[in-house]
Coordinates of C-alpha atoms in Angstrom, one line a residue:
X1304 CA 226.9 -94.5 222.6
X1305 CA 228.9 -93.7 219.9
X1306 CA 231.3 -95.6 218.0
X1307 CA 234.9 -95.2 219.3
X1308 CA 237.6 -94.2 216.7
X1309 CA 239.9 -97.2 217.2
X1310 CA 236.7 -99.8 216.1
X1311 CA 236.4 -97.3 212.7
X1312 CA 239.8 -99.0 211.3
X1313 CA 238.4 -102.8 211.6
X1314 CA 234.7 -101.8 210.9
X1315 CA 236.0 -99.9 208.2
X1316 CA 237.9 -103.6 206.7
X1317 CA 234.8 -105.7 207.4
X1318 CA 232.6 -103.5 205.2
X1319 CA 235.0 -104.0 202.3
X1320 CA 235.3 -107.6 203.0
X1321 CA 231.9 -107.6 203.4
X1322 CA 231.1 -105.7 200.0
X1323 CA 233.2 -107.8 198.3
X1324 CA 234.0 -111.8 199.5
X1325 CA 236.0 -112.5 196.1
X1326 CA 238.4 -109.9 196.8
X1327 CA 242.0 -110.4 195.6
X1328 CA 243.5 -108.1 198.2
X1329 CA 247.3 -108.4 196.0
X1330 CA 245.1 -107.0 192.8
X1331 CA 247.5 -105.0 191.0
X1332 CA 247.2 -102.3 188.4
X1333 CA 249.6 -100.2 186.4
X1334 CA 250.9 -96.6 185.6
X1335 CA 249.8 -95.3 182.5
X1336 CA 250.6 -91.7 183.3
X1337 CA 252.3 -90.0 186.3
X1338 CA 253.9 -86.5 186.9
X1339 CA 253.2 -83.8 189.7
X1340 CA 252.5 -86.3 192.7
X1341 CA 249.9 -87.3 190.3
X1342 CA 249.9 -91.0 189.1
X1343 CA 247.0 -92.6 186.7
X1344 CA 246.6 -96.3 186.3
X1345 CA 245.1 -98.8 184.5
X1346 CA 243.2 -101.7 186.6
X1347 CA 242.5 -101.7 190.2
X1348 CA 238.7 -102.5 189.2
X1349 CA 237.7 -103.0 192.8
X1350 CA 239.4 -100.3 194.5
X1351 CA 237.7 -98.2 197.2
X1352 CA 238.1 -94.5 197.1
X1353 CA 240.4 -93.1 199.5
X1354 CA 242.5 -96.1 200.1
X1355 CA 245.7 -96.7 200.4
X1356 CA 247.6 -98.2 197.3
X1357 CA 251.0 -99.3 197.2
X1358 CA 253.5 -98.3 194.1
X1359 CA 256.6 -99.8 195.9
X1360 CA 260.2 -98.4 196.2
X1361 CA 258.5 -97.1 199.9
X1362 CA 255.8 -95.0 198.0
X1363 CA 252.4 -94.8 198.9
X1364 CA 249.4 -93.2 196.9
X1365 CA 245.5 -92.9 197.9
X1366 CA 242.7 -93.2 195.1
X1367 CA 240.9 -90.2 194.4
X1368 CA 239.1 -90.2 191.3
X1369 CA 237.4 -93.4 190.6
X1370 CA 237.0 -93.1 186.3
X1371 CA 235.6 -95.5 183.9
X1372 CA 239.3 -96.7 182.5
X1373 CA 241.5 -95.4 185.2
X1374 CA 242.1 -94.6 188.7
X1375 CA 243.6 -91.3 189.6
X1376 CA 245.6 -91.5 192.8
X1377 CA 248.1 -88.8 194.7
X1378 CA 251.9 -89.7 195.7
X1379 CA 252.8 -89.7 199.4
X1380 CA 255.9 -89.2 198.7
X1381 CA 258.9 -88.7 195.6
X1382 CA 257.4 -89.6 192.4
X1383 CA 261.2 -90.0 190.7
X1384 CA 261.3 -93.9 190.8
X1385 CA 257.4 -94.2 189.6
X1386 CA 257.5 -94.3 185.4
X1387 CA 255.0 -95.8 183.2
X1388 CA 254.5 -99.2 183.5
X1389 CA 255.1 -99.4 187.4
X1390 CA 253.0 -102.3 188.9
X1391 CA 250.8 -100.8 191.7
X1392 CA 248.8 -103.0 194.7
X1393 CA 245.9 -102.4 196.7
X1394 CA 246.3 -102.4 200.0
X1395 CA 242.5 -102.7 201.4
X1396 CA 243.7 -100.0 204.1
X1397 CA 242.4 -96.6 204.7
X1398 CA 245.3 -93.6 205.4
X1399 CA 245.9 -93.6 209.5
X1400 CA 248.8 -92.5 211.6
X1401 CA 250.3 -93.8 215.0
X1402 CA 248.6 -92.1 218.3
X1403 CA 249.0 -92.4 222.0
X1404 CA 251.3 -90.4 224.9
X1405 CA 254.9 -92.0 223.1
X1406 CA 253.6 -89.1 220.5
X1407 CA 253.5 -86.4 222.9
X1408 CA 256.8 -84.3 222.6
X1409 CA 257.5 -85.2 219.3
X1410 CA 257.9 -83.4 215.7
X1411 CA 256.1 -85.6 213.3
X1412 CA 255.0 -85.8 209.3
X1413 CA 251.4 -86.8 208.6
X1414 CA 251.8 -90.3 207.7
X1415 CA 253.6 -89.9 211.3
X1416 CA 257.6 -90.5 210.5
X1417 CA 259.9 -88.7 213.2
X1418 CA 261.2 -85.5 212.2
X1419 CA 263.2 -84.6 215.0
X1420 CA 265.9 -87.5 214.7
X1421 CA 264.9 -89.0 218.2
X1422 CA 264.4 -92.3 216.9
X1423 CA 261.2 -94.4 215.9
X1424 CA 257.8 -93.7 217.9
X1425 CA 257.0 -96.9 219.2
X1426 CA 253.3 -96.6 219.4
X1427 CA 250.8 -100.0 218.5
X1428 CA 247.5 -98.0 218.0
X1429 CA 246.6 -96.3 215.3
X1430 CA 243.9 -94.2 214.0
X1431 CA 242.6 -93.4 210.5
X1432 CA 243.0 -90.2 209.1
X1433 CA 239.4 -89.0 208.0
X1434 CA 236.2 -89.7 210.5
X1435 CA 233.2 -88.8 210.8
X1436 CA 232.4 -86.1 213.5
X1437 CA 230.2 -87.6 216.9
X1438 CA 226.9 -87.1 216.5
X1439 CA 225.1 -84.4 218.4
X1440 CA 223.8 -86.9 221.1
X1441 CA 227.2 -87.4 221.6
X1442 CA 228.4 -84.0 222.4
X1443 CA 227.3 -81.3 225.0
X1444 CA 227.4 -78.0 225.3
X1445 CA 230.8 -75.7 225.6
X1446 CA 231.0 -74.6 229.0
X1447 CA 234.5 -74.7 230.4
X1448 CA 236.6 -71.8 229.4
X1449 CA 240.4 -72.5 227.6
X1450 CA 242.4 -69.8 228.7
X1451 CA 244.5 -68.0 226.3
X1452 CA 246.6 -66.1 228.6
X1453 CA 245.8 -62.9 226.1
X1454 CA 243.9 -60.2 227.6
X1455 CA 242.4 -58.8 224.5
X1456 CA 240.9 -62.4 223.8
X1457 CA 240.3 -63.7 227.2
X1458 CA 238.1 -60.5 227.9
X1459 CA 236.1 -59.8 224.8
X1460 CA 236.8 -63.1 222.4
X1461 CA 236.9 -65.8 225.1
X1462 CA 237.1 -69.5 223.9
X1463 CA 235.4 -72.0 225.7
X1464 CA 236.9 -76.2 225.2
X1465 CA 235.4 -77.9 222.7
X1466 CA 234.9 -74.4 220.4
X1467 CA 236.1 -73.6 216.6
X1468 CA 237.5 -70.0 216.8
X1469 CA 239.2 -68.7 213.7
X1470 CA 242.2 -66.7 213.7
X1471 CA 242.4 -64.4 210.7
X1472 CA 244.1 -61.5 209.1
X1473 CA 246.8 -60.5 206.5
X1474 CA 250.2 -62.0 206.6
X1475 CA 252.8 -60.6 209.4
X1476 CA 249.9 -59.7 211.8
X1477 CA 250.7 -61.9 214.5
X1478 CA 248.1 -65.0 214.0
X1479 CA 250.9 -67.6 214.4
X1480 CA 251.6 -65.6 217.8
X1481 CA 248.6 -65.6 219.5
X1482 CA 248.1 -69.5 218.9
X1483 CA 251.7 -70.3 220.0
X1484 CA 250.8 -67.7 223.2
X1485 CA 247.5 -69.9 223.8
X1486 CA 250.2 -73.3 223.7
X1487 CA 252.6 -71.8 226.2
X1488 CA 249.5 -70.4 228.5
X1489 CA 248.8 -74.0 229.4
X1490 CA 251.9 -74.4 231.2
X1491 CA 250.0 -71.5 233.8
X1492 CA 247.4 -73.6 234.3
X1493 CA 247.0 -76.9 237.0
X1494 CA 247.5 -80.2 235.0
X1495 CA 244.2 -81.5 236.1
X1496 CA 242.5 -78.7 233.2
X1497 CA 245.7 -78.8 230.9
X1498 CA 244.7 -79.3 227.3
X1499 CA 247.1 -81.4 225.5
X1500 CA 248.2 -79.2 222.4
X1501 CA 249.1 -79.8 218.9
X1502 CA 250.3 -77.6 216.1
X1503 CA 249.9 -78.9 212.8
X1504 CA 252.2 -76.5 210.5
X1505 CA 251.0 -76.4 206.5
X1506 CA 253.0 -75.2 203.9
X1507 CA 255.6 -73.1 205.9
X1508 CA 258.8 -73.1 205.5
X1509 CA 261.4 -75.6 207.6
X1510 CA 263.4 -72.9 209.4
X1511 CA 260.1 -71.1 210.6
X1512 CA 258.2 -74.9 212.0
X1513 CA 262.1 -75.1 213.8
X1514 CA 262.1 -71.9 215.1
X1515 CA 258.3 -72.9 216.9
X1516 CA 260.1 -75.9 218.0
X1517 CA 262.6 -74.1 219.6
X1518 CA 260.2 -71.9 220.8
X1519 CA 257.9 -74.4 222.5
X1520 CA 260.8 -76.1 223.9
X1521 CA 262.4 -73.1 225.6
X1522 CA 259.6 -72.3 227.4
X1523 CA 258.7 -76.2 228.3
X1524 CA 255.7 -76.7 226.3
X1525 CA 256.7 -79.7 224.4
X1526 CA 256.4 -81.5 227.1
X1527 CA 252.4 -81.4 226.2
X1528 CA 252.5 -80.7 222.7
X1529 CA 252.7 -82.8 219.5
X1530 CA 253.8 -81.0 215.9
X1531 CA 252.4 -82.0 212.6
X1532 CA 254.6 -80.7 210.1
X1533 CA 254.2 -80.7 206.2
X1534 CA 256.5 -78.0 204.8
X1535 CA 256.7 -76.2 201.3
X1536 CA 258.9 -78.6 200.1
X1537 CA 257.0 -81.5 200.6
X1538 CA 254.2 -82.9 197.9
X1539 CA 250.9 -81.4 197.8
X1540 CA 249.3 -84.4 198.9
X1541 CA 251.1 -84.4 202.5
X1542 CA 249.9 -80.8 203.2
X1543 CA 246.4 -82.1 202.2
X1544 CA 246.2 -84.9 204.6
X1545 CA 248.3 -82.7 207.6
X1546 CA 245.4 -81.5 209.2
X1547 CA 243.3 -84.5 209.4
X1548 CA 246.6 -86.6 210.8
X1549 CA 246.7 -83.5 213.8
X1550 CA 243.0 -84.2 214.1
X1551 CA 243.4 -87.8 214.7
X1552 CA 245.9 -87.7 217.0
X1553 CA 244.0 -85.3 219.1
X1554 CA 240.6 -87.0 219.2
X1555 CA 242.8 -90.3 220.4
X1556 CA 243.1 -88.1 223.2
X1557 CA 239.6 -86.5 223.3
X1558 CA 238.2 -90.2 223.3
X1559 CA 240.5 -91.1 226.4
X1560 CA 238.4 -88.1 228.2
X1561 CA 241.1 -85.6 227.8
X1562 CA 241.3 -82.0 226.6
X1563 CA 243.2 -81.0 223.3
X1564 CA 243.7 -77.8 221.8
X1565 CA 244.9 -78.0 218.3
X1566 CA 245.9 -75.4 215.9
X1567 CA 245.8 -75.3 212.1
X1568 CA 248.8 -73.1 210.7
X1569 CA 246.9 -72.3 208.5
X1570 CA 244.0 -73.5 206.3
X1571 CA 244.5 -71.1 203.5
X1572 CA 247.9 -73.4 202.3
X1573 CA 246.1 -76.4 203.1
X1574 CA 243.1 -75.1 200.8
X1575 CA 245.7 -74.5 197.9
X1576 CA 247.2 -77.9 198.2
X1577 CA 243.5 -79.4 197.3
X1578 CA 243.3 -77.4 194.8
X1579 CA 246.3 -78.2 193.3
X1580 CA 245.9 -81.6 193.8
X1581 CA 242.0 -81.9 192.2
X1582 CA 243.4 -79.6 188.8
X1583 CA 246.2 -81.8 187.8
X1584 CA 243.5 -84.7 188.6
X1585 CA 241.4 -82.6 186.1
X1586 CA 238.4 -81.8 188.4
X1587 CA 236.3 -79.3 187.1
X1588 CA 237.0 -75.6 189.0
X1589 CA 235.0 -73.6 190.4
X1590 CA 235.5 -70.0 192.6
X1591 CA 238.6 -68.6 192.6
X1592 CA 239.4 -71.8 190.3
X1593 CA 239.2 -74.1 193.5
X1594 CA 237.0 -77.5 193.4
X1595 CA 233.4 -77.6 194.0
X1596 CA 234.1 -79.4 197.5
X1597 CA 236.7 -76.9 199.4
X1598 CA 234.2 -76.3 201.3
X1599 CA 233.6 -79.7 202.4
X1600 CA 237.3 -80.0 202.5
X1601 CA 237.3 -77.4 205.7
X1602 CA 233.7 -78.4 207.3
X1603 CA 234.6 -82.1 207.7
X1604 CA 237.8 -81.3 209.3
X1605 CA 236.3 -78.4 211.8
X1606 CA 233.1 -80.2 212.6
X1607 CA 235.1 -83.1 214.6
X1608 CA 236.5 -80.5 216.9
X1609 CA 233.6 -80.6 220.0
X1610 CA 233.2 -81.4 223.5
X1611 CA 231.9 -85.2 224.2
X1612 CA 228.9 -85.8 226.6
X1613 CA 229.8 -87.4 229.9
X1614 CA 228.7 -90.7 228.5
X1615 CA 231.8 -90.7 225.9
X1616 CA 234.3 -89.1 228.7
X1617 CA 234.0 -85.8 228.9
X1618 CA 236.9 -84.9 226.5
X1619 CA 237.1 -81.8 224.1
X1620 CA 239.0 -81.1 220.9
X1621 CA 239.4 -76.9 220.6
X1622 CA 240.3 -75.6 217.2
X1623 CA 242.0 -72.8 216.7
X1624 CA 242.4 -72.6 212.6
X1625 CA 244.4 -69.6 210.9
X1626 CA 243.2 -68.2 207.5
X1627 CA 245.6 -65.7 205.6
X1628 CA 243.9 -62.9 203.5
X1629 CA 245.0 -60.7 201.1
X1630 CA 244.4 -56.6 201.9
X1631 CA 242.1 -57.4 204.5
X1632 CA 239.1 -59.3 202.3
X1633 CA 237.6 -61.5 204.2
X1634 CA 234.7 -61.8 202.0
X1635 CA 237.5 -64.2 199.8
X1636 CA 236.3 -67.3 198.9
X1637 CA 237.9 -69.6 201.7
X1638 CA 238.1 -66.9 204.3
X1639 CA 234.2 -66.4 203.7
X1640 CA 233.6 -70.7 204.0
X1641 CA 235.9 -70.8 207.0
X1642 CA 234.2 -67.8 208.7
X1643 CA 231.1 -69.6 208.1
X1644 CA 232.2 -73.1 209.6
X1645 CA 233.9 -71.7 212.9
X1646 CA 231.9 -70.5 215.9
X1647 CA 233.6 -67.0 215.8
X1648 CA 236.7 -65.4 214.5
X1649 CA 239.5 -63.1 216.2
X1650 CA 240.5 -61.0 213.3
X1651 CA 243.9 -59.1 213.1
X1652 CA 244.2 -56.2 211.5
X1653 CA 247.2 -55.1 209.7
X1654 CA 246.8 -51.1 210.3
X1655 CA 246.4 -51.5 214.0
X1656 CA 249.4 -53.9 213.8
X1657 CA 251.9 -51.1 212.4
X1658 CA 250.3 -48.6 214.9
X1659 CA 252.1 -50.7 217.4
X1660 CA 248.8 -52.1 218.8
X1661 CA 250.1 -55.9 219.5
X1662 CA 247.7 -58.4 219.4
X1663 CA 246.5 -55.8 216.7
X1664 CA 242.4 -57.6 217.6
X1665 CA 239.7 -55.6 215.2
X1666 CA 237.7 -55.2 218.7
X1667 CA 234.7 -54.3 215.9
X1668 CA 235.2 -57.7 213.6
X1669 CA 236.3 -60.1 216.2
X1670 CA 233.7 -62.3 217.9
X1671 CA 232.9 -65.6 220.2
X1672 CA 229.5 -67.4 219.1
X1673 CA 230.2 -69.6 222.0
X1674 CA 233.0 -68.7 224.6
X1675 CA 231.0 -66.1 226.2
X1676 CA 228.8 -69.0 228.5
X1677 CA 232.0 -70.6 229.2
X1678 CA 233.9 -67.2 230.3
X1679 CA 234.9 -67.3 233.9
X1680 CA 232.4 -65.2 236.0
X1681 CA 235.4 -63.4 237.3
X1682 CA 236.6 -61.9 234.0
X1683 CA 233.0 -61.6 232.6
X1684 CA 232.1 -59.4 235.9
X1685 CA 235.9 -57.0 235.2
X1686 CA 235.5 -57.5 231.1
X1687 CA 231.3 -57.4 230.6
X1688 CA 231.3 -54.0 229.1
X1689 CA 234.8 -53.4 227.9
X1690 CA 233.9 -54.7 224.4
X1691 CA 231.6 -51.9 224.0
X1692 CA 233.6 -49.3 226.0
X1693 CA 236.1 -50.0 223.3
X1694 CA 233.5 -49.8 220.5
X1695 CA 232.7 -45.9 222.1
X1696 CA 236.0 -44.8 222.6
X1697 CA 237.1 -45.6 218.5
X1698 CA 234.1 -43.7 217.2
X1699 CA 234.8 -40.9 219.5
X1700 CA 238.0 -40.6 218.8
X1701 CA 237.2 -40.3 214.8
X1702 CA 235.2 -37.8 215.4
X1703 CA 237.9 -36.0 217.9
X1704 CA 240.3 -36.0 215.1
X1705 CA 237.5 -33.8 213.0
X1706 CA 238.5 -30.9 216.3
X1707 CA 234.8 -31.5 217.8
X1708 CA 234.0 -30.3 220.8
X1709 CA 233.2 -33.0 223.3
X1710 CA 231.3 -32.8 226.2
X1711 CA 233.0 -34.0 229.3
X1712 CA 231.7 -37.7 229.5
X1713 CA 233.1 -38.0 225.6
X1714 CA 236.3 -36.5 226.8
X1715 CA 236.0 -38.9 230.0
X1716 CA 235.5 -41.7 227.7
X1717 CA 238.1 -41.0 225.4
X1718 CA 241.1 -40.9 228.1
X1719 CA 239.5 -43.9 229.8
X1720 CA 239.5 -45.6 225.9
X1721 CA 243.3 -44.6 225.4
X1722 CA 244.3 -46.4 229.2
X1723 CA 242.2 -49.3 228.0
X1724 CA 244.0 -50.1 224.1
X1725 CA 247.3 -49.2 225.8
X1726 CA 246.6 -52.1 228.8
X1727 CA 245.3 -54.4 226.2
X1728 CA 248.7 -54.6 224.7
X1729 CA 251.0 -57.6 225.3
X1730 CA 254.1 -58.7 224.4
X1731 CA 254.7 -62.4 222.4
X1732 CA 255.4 -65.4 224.6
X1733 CA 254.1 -63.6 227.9
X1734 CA 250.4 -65.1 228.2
X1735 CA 248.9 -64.3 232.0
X1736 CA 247.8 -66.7 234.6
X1737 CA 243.5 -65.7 234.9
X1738 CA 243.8 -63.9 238.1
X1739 CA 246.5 -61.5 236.9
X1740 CA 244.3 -60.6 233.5
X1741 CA 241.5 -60.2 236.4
X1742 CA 243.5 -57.6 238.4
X1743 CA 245.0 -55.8 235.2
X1744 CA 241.7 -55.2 234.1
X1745 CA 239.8 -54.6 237.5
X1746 CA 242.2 -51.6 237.3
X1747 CA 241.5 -49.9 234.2
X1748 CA 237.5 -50.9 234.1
X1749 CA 237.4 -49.1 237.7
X1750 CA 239.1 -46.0 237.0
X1751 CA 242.6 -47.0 238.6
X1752 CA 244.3 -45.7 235.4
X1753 CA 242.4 -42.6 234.7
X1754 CA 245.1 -40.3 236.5
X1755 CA 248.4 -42.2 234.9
X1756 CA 249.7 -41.1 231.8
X1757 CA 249.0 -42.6 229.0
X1758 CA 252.4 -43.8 228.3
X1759 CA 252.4 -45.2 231.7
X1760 CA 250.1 -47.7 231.4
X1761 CA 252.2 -50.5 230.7
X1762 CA 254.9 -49.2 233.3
X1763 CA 252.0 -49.3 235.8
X1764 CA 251.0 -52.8 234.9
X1765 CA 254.3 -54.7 235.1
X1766 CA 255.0 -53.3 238.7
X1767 CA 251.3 -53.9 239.5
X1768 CA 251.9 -57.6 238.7
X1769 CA 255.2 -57.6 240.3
X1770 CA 254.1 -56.2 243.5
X1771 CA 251.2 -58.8 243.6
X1772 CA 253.4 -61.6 243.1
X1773 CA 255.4 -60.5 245.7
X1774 CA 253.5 -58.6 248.0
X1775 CA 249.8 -60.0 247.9
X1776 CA 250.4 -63.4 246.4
X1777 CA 247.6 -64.7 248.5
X1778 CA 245.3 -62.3 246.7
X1779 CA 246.4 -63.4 243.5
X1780 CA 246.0 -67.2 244.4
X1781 CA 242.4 -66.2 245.2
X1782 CA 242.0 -64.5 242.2
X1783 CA 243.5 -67.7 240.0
X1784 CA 241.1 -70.4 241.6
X1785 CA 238.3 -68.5 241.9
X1786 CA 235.1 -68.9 239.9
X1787 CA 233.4 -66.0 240.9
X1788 CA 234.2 -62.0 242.0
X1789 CA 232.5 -62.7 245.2
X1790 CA 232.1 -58.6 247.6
X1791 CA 235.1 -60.4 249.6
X1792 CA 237.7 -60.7 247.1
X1793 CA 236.8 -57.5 245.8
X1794 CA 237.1 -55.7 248.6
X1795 CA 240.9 -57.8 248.8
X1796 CA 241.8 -56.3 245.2
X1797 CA 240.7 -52.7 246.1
X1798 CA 242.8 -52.8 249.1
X1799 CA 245.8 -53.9 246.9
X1800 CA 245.3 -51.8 243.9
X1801 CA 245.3 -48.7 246.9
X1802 CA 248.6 -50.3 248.5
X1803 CA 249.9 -50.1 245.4
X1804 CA 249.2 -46.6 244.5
X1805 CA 251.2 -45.7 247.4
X1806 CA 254.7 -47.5 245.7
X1807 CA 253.7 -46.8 242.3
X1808 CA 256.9 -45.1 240.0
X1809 CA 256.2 -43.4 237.2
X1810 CA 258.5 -43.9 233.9
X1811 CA 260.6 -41.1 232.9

């Protein structure tokens, strides 16, 4: 059995008492240096790295480098009233943050201070900041399937609860999208399997965390969701401890035998924060002039996202981190680490973005290590060859462009190829319920499409879903609980894919 997070904080205090019976917890020390959230002092001979020390006027610092004369800790917060001389106190306390449903709904920092002028969050447990990850006795195998309400990822990328899947590309390609999408899905789906979702925002600026706010909001979703938010304004140290306060919060929840899906906006900020941080504490650097331990930095953070055994309650923790490259390298530093640390990535590709291809997924580049066992049978029977359908239809079509002939099953797979990238596009903030990606795709994989226009595609599926709302919403009830595409129900969707092509309009 493992241990539960809310014993770590007093195991954690008993081990220093422990260590240490003659401990002065009031031992004090003093600045002898401090400037860019970074503050050196003299004494604290028996401080602990990573604890929390106290420089007064409402500051907080945590000790980093543990030197021969000196301690060199990071500011949580303005360093304008620290100066040289300052008297400093241990605290014999580890960094945590207040957890529990009165967080739900709420815009926090990570030292968990309100942001959205509500008033105080009146919560009495707490959890501390960095954990170890359970053990692998005390997980099990990712089986249940987190619906994104994407088609593109649901189909070929799926995520199962309890997986790391890494959302990647260059700036502007709609990463932030397609996590906010995967938030606002939840709301489709019965509050029995709801995952309870937190967005942890790094290094962005305030008006774009407010306009996800707003965002989440309008289309109800705060009403399960918890933001993290440590923007470009604030010190280097709060976007470096951002994601592990998301993380705590959500494995309070994963311990109670809840789901959580959290997302990481994004990793590459968080990554230059630490790096920041360990040069002005004169670490030695390394790659790319970041520390020796960036990588550790990521793995320790992603390796406590899992899905507990039934002993521990059943609960999962989903992470869904975002990496920014430059010009499409992912063989960078800390997209090749992050790559290497997640359990698949869905990578976003700016060329296919411009070409009007929204979510613009690389079907080549993008993969699920994982999500595949925990796809629904449903969309793994519609979806199970549309990865590689996809695969065909883009090599064709370069060779097309040469003026090729083609033999007529090329040609057929071409036009079948087109139907298919033009039904895989969806607009922002409209994530489908499962049994409407189902039907969508039931269409196009059977040949439904192959006599539409190309430009009708899209025209075809918004009154296919309207007429099944309206028309066959039993079907689609079917399709939504059920687990697998049993003759029955197919023979249900071919009768209302043929009712429809009898009230089909085309566009002009």
């Amino acid at each position: 059995m493992a241990i539960r997070p809310e014993e770590i904080t007093s195991i954690i205090k008993s081990k220093i008492e422990k260590a240490d019976t003659s401990l002065d917890i009031n031992e004090v020390g003093t600045v002898i240096q401090v400037g860019d959230g970074i503050a050196r002092v003299h004494g604290l001979n028996r401080v602990k790295a990573s604890e929390l020390v106290d420089f007064g006027h409402g500051v907080k610092g945590m000790a980093m480098n543990l030197e021969y004369d000196n301690v060199g800790c990071i500011l949580m917060g303005s360093d304008q009233q620290i100066h040289e001389g300052t008297t400093v106190k241990r605290t014999g306390e580890v960094i945590s943050i207040a957890v529990g449903k009165e967080v739900i709904g709420r815009v926090v920092d990570p030292l968990g201070n309100p942001l959205d002028g509500k008033g105080e969050i009146k919560s009495e447990k707490t959890m501390p900041l960095d954990i170890v990850a359970p053990g692998i006795i005390d997980r099990q195998p990712v089986k249940q399937p987190l619906q994104t309400g994407i088609k593109a990822i649901d189909s070929m990328v799926p995520i199962g609860k309890g997986q790391r899947e890494l959302i990647i590309g260059d700036r502007q390609t709609g990463k932030t999208a397609i996590a906010i999408d995967a938030i606002i899905n939840q709301k489709n789906i019965p509050e029995n399997e709801r995952c309870i979702c937190i967005y942890v925002a790094i290094g962005q600026k305030q008006s774009t965390v407010a306009q996800v706010v707003k965002t989440l909001t309008d289309f109800g979703a705060m009403d399960y969701t918890v933001v993290v938010s440590a923007t470009a304004s604030d010190p280097a140290s709060l976007l470096y401890i951002a994601p592990y306060a998301g993380c705590a919060i959500g494995e309070f929840f994963m311990w109670q035998g809840k789901d959580v899906l959290i997302v990481y906006d994004d990793l590459s900020k968080h990554a230059q924060a630490y790096r920041q941080m360990s040069l002005l504490l004169r670490r030695p650097p390394g790659r790319e002039a970041y520390p020796g331990d960036v990588f550790y930095l990521h793995s320790r953070l992603l390796e406590r996202a899992c899905k507990l055994s039934n002993e521990n309650g059943g609960g999962s923790l989903t992470a869904l981190p975002i990496i920014e490259t430059q010009a499409n390298d992912v063989s960078a530093y800390i997209p090749t680490n992050v790559i290497s640390i997640t359990d698949g990535q869905i990578y976003l590709e700016s060329n296919l973005f411009l070409s009007g291809i929204k979510p613009a997924v690389n079907v080549g580049l993008s993969v699920s290590r994982v999500g595949g066992s925990a796809q629904r049978k449903t969309m793994r029977k519609v979806a199970g060859t549309l990865r590689i359908d996809l695969s065909q239809y883009q090599e064709l079509a370069g060779f097309a462009q040469f003026g090729s002939e083609l033999d007529k099953e090329s040609q057929r797979q071409i036009e079948r190829g087109k139907r298919m990238t033009e039904l895989l596009k969806q607009n922002q903030y409209s994530p489908l319920k499962v049994g409407e990606e189902v039907l969508v795709l039931y269409a196009g994989t059977h040949g439904y499409l192959d006599d539409i226009r190309v430009s009708d595609v899209l025209v075809y599926e918004q009154q296919l879903l309207s007429f099944a709302r309206t028309e066959r919403k039993d079907t689609l009830d079917e399709l939504n609980a059920a687990k697998e595409l049993t003759e029955e129900l197919e023979t249900h969707i071919k009768k209302l894919l043929e009712d429809f092509k009898t009230v089909f309009k085309t566009g002009k």
